[in-house]
């Protein structure tokens, strides 16, 4: 995985250095029952835990300390994040929520867990992927003088939107709420990417209790006429909210790897065949790309795998047929598997808008 290379960051450029936060406490209910055994931030996207992409972005913005909030399956996350942070040169701090605090209380808890530093807190979700130059966005946030900046993107058909900007690209609406000056303005709808830049003056105002950043913090600010800065990022972004979106995003990137700058894919063999360990793939197996097989995936003679398949932690037996599926940690796999996502013994089927 590579960091964004479009901006070179030093601590002197961004003094004082920002701190980071990744929201990892949620239940991931739209990915259940998969998230009954694995918290959503650890769900592998292209064989890499989703939280790794957020951590990698933070490194690119000069972050050295990162707070992680925990609630659902809390003991599963630190062992993985500790290793990732060691690789990235980050110092993690874990904040356990005995009662889930939502995004607002979660953000305040992360800042408090980091020692309430007098610097910008950059917050990302642990369950979305994107191309973003956080260093450039941090600079733009700080130059704006705003207490908060939300990173938004042009609305996609499968996302809720409900973020409204005027022609000057100023934030004027959230959900059904409007800024007092918005009545006479022409507004365009955007999506919120889940990326925030927050200053201590605002963080101190957020109570350490259950709450929503948009509903309980930003909307009251907006209605009072306070400024919330908007930063537009029109590059690749995807929220992996359910098995269908997870699979559709996977196959988009497998078909066009350049779409996602952080895609950790090996060099392709043949027609979009991404195979980490060729020694575990029998020469008489029938493969159809796009296909990604991890280090711990084996395919026996006579098996048919692909197209649009991602595998790791599996042994595909002879005679098995796998297509349009994502299989992780399923051990020995027999029979026919189509349009399923399976993780550690849990299986869910999905339909596609073909």
Short mmCIF file of C-alpha atoms in Angstrom, two decimals:
data_model
loop_
_atom_site.label_atom_id
_atom_site.label_comp_id
_atom_site.label_asym_id
_atom_site.label_seq_id
_atom_site.Cartn_x
_atom_site.Cartn_y
_atom_site.Cartn_z
CA UNK A 1 0.00 0.00 0.00
CA UNK A 2 1.36 3.44 -0.85
CA UNK A 3 0.65 6.76 0.76
CA UNK A 4 -0.66 9.68 -1.28
CA UNK A 5 2.32 11.16 -3.12
CA UNK A 6 0.72 14.35 -4.39
CA UNK A 7 1.74 16.37 -1.32
CA UNK A 8 4.98 16.08 0.65
CA UNK A 9 4.34 16.60 4.35
CA UNK A 10 6.72 17.55 7.13
CA UNK A 11 5.93 18.44 10.72
CA UNK A 12 7.27 21.94 10.04
CA UNK A 13 4.74 22.43 7.23
CA UNK A 14 1.80 21.48 9.46
CA UNK A 15 3.00 22.68 12.87
CA UNK A 16 1.54 21.75 15.26
CA UNK A 17 1.15 18.23 13.87
CA UNK A 18 -2.46 17.04 13.67
CA UNK A 19 -3.75 14.02 15.53
CA UNK A 20 -6.03 11.39 14.02
CA UNK A 21 -9.13 9.48 14.99
CA UNK A 22 -10.77 6.46 13.38
CA UNK A 23 -14.34 5.56 14.35
CA UNK A 24 -14.41 1.79 14.92
CA UNK A 25 -17.10 1.27 17.57
CA UNK A 26 -20.15 0.58 15.38
CA UNK A 27 -22.01 -2.70 15.01
CA UNK A 28 -21.85 -2.90 11.21
CA UNK A 29 -25.39 -4.27 11.26
CA UNK A 30 -25.91 -4.00 7.48
CA UNK A 31 -23.06 -6.49 7.02
CA UNK A 32 -24.49 -8.94 9.57
CA UNK A 33 -24.09 -11.86 10.15
CA UNK A 34 -20.51 -11.34 8.92
CA UNK A 35 -19.96 -8.68 11.58
CA UNK A 36 -21.13 -11.09 14.27
CA UNK A 37 -17.65 -12.64 14.07
CA UNK A 38 -15.50 -9.80 12.72
CA UNK A 39 -15.89 -6.05 13.43
CA UNK A 40 -16.51 -4.04 10.30
CA UNK A 41 -13.19 -2.12 10.35
CA UNK A 42 -11.37 -5.47 10.14
CA UNK A 43 -13.44 -6.73 7.23
CA UNK A 44 -10.93 -7.33 4.43
CA UNK A 45 -11.23 -5.27 1.28
CA UNK A 46 -8.83 -6.73 -1.28
CA UNK A 47 -7.24 -8.85 1.47
CA UNK A 48 -6.55 -5.78 3.62
CA UNK A 49 -8.52 -4.72 6.73
CA UNK A 50 -10.53 -1.62 5.89
CA UNK A 51 -9.11 0.30 8.85
CA UNK A 52 -5.64 0.03 7.27
CA UNK A 53 -6.63 2.41 4.48
CA UNK A 54 -7.75 5.09 6.97
CA UNK A 55 -4.55 4.75 8.99
CA UNK A 56 -2.49 5.02 5.81
CA UNK A 57 -4.26 8.25 4.86
CA UNK A 58 -3.57 9.74 8.29
CA UNK A 59 0.14 9.02 7.95
CA UNK A 60 0.10 10.95 4.69
CA UNK A 61 -1.22 14.00 6.55
CA UNK A 62 1.60 13.98 9.09
CA UNK A 63 -0.34 12.30 11.90
CA UNK A 64 1.75 10.50 14.51
CA UNK A 65 -0.89 9.74 17.16
CA UNK A 66 -4.25 8.14 16.42
CA UNK A 67 -7.23 7.40 18.64
CA UNK A 68 -9.46 4.38 17.99
CA UNK A 69 -12.82 4.01 19.71
CA UNK A 70 -14.04 0.49 20.51
CA UNK A 71 -17.37 -1.07 21.43
CA UNK A 72 -18.52 -3.95 19.19
CA UNK A 73 -16.09 -6.92 19.45
CA UNK A 74 -13.57 -4.53 21.05
CA UNK A 75 -10.85 -7.07 21.78
CA UNK A 76 -10.50 -8.04 18.10
CA UNK A 77 -9.29 -4.65 16.88
CA UNK A 78 -6.15 -3.74 18.91
CA UNK A 79 -4.02 -6.75 17.89
CA UNK A 80 -4.53 -5.92 14.20
CA UNK A 81 -4.28 -2.14 14.54
CA UNK A 82 -1.17 -2.43 16.73
CA UNK A 83 0.66 -4.22 13.92
CA UNK A 84 -0.60 -1.79 11.29
CA UNK A 85 0.42 1.22 13.39
CA UNK A 86 3.87 -0.28 13.96
CA UNK A 87 4.28 -0.56 10.19
CA UNK A 88 3.02 2.99 9.62
CA UNK A 89 4.93 4.63 12.48
CA UNK A 90 1.75 5.60 14.35
CA UNK A 91 1.13 5.56 18.10
CA UNK A 92 -2.36 4.19 18.77
CA UNK A 93 -4.57 5.01 21.76
CA UNK A 94 -7.70 2.91 22.33
CA UNK A 95 -10.86 4.33 23.86
CA UNK A 96 -13.36 1.68 25.00
CA UNK A 97 -17.00 2.76 25.02
CA UNK A 98 -18.92 0.68 27.54
CA UNK A 99 -22.10 2.19 26.10
CA UNK A 100 -21.87 3.13 22.45
CA UNK A 101 -21.58 6.90 22.06
CA UNK A 102 -22.32 7.41 18.36
CA UNK A 103 -20.24 9.70 16.20
CA UNK A 104 -20.39 12.81 18.41
CA UNK A 105 -19.58 11.16 21.73
CA UNK A 106 -17.14 8.91 19.91
CA UNK A 107 -15.21 11.88 18.51
CA UNK A 108 -15.13 13.62 21.91
CA UNK A 109 -13.97 10.39 23.55
CA UNK A 110 -11.16 9.93 21.04
CA UNK A 111 -9.94 13.50 21.58
CA UNK A 112 -10.11 13.05 25.34
CA UNK A 113 -8.28 9.71 25.08
CA UNK A 114 -5.50 11.45 23.16
CA UNK A 115 -5.07 13.90 26.03
CA UNK A 116 -7.16 16.75 24.52
CA UNK A 117 -4.29 18.08 22.39
CA UNK A 118 -4.42 21.68 21.19
CA UNK A 119 -4.27 20.79 17.51
CA UNK A 120 -6.50 19.70 14.65
CA UNK A 121 -8.19 16.32 14.97
CA UNK A 122 -8.70 14.52 11.66
CA UNK A 123 -11.49 11.96 11.92
CA UNK A 124 -12.25 9.17 9.42
CA UNK A 125 -14.65 6.27 9.44
CA UNK A 126 -13.13 2.82 9.72
CA UNK A 127 -15.41 1.42 7.03
CA UNK A 128 -15.00 3.51 3.89
CA UNK A 129 -12.32 3.75 1.22
CA UNK A 130 -11.33 6.68 -0.95
CA UNK A 131 -8.67 8.57 -2.83
CA UNK A 132 -7.95 11.70 -0.85
CA UNK A 133 -4.97 13.94 -0.21
CA UNK A 134 -5.54 14.59 3.49
CA UNK A 135 -2.50 16.84 3.75
CA UNK A 136 -3.90 19.23 1.15
CA UNK A 137 -7.35 19.14 2.77
CA UNK A 138 -5.80 19.82 6.18
CA UNK A 139 -4.03 22.86 4.80
CA UNK A 140 -7.27 24.12 3.25
CA UNK A 141 -9.15 23.56 6.51
CA UNK A 142 -6.60 25.49 8.53
CA UNK A 143 -6.52 28.33 6.02
CA UNK A 144 -10.31 28.61 6.24
CA UNK A 145 -10.19 29.47 9.94
CA UNK A 146 -13.29 27.32 10.55
CA UNK A 147 -13.73 25.22 13.66
CA UNK A 148 -14.93 22.31 11.54
CA UNK A 149 -14.58 21.18 7.94
CA UNK A 150 -16.58 18.39 6.36
CA UNK A 151 -15.22 16.64 3.28
CA UNK A 152 -18.04 16.18 0.77
CA UNK A 153 -18.37 14.77 -2.72
CA UNK A 154 -20.88 15.14 -5.58
CA UNK A 155 -23.87 13.01 -4.76
CA UNK A 156 -23.91 9.40 -5.99
CA UNK A 157 -27.15 7.63 -6.85
CA UNK A 158 -26.66 4.98 -4.14
CA UNK A 159 -25.90 7.47 -1.34
CA UNK A 160 -28.25 9.62 0.77
CA UNK A 161 -26.83 13.04 -0.11
CA UNK A 162 -28.58 15.71 1.97
CA UNK A 163 -25.58 18.00 2.25
CA UNK A 164 -26.29 21.29 0.51
CA UNK A 165 -23.77 23.80 -0.84
CA UNK A 166 -24.42 27.13 -2.53
CA UNK A 167 -22.76 28.35 -5.73
CA UNK A 168 -19.79 29.64 -3.73
CA UNK A 169 -19.39 26.08 -2.38
CA UNK A 170 -20.31 27.17 1.14
CA UNK A 171 -22.22 24.70 3.30
CA UNK A 172 -25.80 25.88 3.62
CA UNK A 173 -27.84 22.79 4.47
CA UNK A 174 -27.70 19.47 6.29
CA UNK A 175 -30.64 17.09 6.01
CA UNK A 176 -33.71 19.37 6.39
CA UNK A 177 -31.85 22.12 8.26
CA UNK A 178 -30.70 25.30 6.55
CA UNK A 179 -28.33 28.16 7.29
CA UNK A 180 -30.22 31.44 7.94
CA UNK A 181 -28.80 32.91 4.70
CA UNK A 182 -29.86 29.96 2.53
CA UNK A 183 -33.40 31.05 1.68
CA UNK A 184 -32.43 33.05 -1.40
CA UNK A 185 -29.61 30.79 -2.59
CA UNK A 186 -29.46 28.09 -5.22
CA UNK A 187 -28.24 24.88 -3.57
CA UNK A 188 -26.63 21.71 -4.92
CA UNK A 189 -26.73 18.36 -3.14
CA UNK A 190 -23.59 16.49 -2.01
CA UNK A 191 -22.66 13.41 0.03
CA UNK A 192 -20.69 13.54 3.26
CA UNK A 193 -17.62 11.28 3.08
CA UNK A 194 -17.29 10.85 6.84
CA UNK A 195 -14.03 12.84 6.97
CA UNK A 196 -13.93 15.70 9.49
CA UNK A 197 -11.32 18.28 10.49
CA UNK A 198 -12.07 19.55 13.99
CA UNK A 199 -10.49 22.19 16.21
CA UNK A 200 -10.21 22.01 20.01
CA UNK A 201 -12.55 24.99 20.54
CA UNK A 202 -15.36 22.94 19.01
CA UNK A 203 -14.31 19.59 20.49
CA UNK A 204 -14.62 21.05 23.99
CA UNK A 205 -18.27 21.85 23.27
CA UNK A 206 -19.21 18.27 22.35
CA UNK A 207 -20.56 16.34 25.35
CA UNK A 208 -19.11 12.93 26.20
CA UNK A 209 -22.44 11.19 25.69
CA UNK A 210 -24.33 9.44 22.91
CA UNK A 211 -24.88 11.71 19.96
CA UNK A 212 -24.55 12.30 16.22
CA UNK A 213 -22.01 14.74 14.77
CA UNK A 214 -24.37 15.83 12.02
CA UNK A 215 -27.63 15.84 13.94
CA UNK A 216 -26.46 17.04 17.36
CA UNK A 217 -23.41 19.16 16.56
CA UNK A 218 -23.36 20.43 12.98
CA UNK A 219 -27.08 21.09 12.47
CA UNK A 220 -27.43 23.32 15.58
CA UNK A 221 -24.29 25.18 14.50
CA UNK A 222 -25.69 25.66 11.00
CA UNK A 223 -29.06 26.91 12.24
CA UNK A 224 -27.31 29.42 14.51
CA UNK A 225 -25.46 30.75 11.49
CA UNK A 226 -22.07 29.39 12.55
CA UNK A 227 -19.71 28.49 9.78
CA UNK A 228 -18.99 24.88 8.86
CA UNK A 229 -16.42 24.69 6.10
CA UNK A 230 -16.95 22.33 3.15
CA UNK A 231 -14.08 20.70 1.28
CA UNK A 232 -14.97 18.99 -1.99
CA UNK A 233 -13.27 15.73 -2.95
CA UNK A 234 -14.56 14.43 -6.30
CA UNK A 235 -12.19 11.46 -6.58
CA UNK A 236 -12.98 7.79 -5.89
CA UNK A 237 -14.96 7.08 -2.70
CA UNK A 238 -17.02 4.12 -1.53
CA UNK A 239 -18.87 3.23 1.66
CA UNK A 240 -18.89 -0.55 2.02
CA UNK A 241 -22.18 -0.62 3.91
CA UNK A 242 -23.66 -3.94 2.82
CA UNK A 243 -22.59 -7.11 0.97
CA UNK A 244 -23.83 -5.90 -2.42
CA UNK A 245 -21.93 -2.58 -2.21
CA UNK A 246 -18.90 -4.42 -0.84
CA UNK A 247 -18.86 -6.79 -3.79
CA UNK A 248 -19.66 -4.17 -6.43
CA UNK A 249 -16.81 -1.96 -5.20
CA UNK A 250 -14.47 -4.97 -5.17
CA UNK A 251 -15.20 -5.89 -8.75
CA UNK A 252 -14.93 -2.27 -9.91
CA UNK A 253 -11.41 -2.04 -8.51
CA UNK A 254 -10.42 -5.49 -9.80
CA UNK A 255 -11.57 -4.48 -13.27
CA UNK A 256 -9.85 -1.08 -13.07
CA UNK A 257 -7.09 -1.14 -10.41
CA UNK A 258 -6.06 2.44 -11.15
CA UNK A 259 -9.42 3.59 -9.78
CA UNK A 260 -8.28 3.17 -6.15
CA UNK A 261 -4.79 4.47 -5.45
CA UNK A 262 -4.30 2.33 -2.33
CA UNK A 263 -5.32 -0.96 -4.00
CA UNK A 264 -2.77 -3.53 -2.71
CA UNK A 265 -2.72 -5.77 -5.78
CA UNK A 266 0.22 -7.82 -7.05
CA UNK A 267 1.21 -7.71 -10.70
CA UNK A 268 -1.52 -9.29 -12.82
CA UNK A 269 -0.99 -12.66 -14.44
CA UNK A 270 -2.89 -13.12 -17.68
CA UNK A 271 -6.34 -11.56 -17.78
CA UNK A 272 -6.73 -9.75 -14.42
CA UNK A 273 -5.46 -12.68 -12.36
CA UNK A 274 -3.96 -11.34 -9.12
CA UNK A 275 -2.33 -14.27 -7.34
CA UNK A 276 -0.02 -13.85 -4.36
CA UNK A 277 1.18 -17.46 -4.19
CA UNK A 278 1.22 -19.31 -7.50
CA UNK A 279 2.56 -22.46 -5.82
CA UNK A 280 -0.83 -23.08 -4.18
CA UNK A 281 -2.81 -22.90 -7.44
CA UNK A 282 -2.93 -26.17 -9.34
CA UNK A 283 -2.05 -25.92 -13.04
CA UNK A 284 -5.25 -27.81 -13.89
CA UNK A 285 -7.54 -25.44 -12.03
CA UNK A 286 -9.72 -23.30 -14.31
CA UNK A 287 -9.35 -19.60 -13.47
CA UNK A 288 -11.25 -16.64 -14.92
CA UNK A 289 -10.42 -13.05 -14.09
CA UNK A 290 -10.80 -10.75 -12.48
CA UNK A 291 -9.61 -12.85 -9.56
CA UNK A 292 -7.61 -12.11 -6.41
CA UNK A 293 -6.14 -15.06 -4.49
CA UNK A 294 -4.32 -14.25 -1.24
CA UNK A 295 -1.27 -15.86 0.28
CA UNK A 296 -3.38 -18.41 2.13
CA UNK A 297 -5.67 -19.47 -0.72
CA UNK A 298 -5.22 -22.77 -2.56
CA UNK A 299 -7.12 -24.10 -5.57
CA UNK A 300 -7.10 -27.82 -6.43
CA UNK A 301 -7.12 -29.48 -9.83
CA UNK A 302 -10.55 -29.43 -11.45
CA UNK A 303 -11.86 -26.44 -9.51
CA UNK A 304 -13.36 -23.53 -11.45
CA UNK A 305 -12.79 -20.12 -9.89
CA UNK A 306 -13.95 -16.79 -11.29
CA UNK A 307 -14.83 -14.42 -12.64
CA UNK A 308 -15.05 -11.68 -9.98
CA UNK A 309 -13.78 -13.66 -7.01
CA UNK A 310 -11.60 -12.79 -4.00
CA UNK A 311 -10.20 -15.60 -1.86
CA UNK A 312 -7.98 -16.00 1.19
CA UNK A 313 -7.84 -18.47 4.03
CA UNK A 314 -9.57 -21.10 1.87
CA UNK A 315 -8.87 -24.40 0.14
CA UNK A 316 -10.98 -24.70 -3.01
CA UNK A 317 -11.42 -28.40 -3.68
CA UNK A 318 -11.54 -30.13 -7.05
CA UNK A 319 -14.99 -29.86 -8.59
CA UNK A 320 -15.90 -26.69 -6.67
CA UNK A 321 -17.29 -23.75 -8.66
CA UNK A 322 -16.82 -20.20 -7.29
CA UNK A 323 -18.02 -17.08 -9.11
CA UNK A 324 -18.91 -13.47 -8.14
CA UNK A 325 -18.04 -14.14 -4.51
CA UNK A 326 -15.76 -13.07 -1.68
CA UNK A 327 -14.55 -15.84 0.63
CA UNK A 328 -12.30 -15.28 3.65
CA UNK A 329 -11.29 -17.74 6.34
CA UNK A 330 -13.72 -20.44 5.21
CA UNK A 331 -11.28 -23.37 5.28
CA UNK A 332 -12.14 -26.23 2.94
CA UNK A 333 -14.69 -25.15 0.32
CA UNK A 334 -16.74 -27.58 -1.78
CA UNK A 335 -19.69 -27.28 -4.17
CA UNK A 336 -21.06 -24.20 -5.96
CA UNK A 337 -20.72 -20.66 -4.57
CA UNK A 338 -22.17 -17.73 -6.47
CA UNK A 339 -22.97 -14.18 -5.34
CA UNK A 340 -22.07 -14.76 -1.73
CA UNK A 341 -19.82 -13.08 0.79
CA UNK A 342 -18.47 -15.43 3.45
CA UNK A 343 -16.22 -14.70 6.42
CA UNK A 344 -15.09 -17.11 9.16
CA UNK A 345 -18.04 -19.47 8.80
CA UNK A 346 -20.73 -16.82 8.24
CA UNK A 347 -22.32 -16.60 4.78
CA UNK A 348 -24.63 -14.03 3.21
CA UNK A 349 -26.07 -13.96 -0.32
CA UNK A 350 -26.64 -10.81 -2.35
CA UNK A 351 -28.25 -9.75 -5.62
CA UNK A 352 -26.72 -7.47 -8.22
CA UNK A 353 -28.12 -4.74 -10.45
CA UNK A 354 -26.86 -6.37 -13.66
#
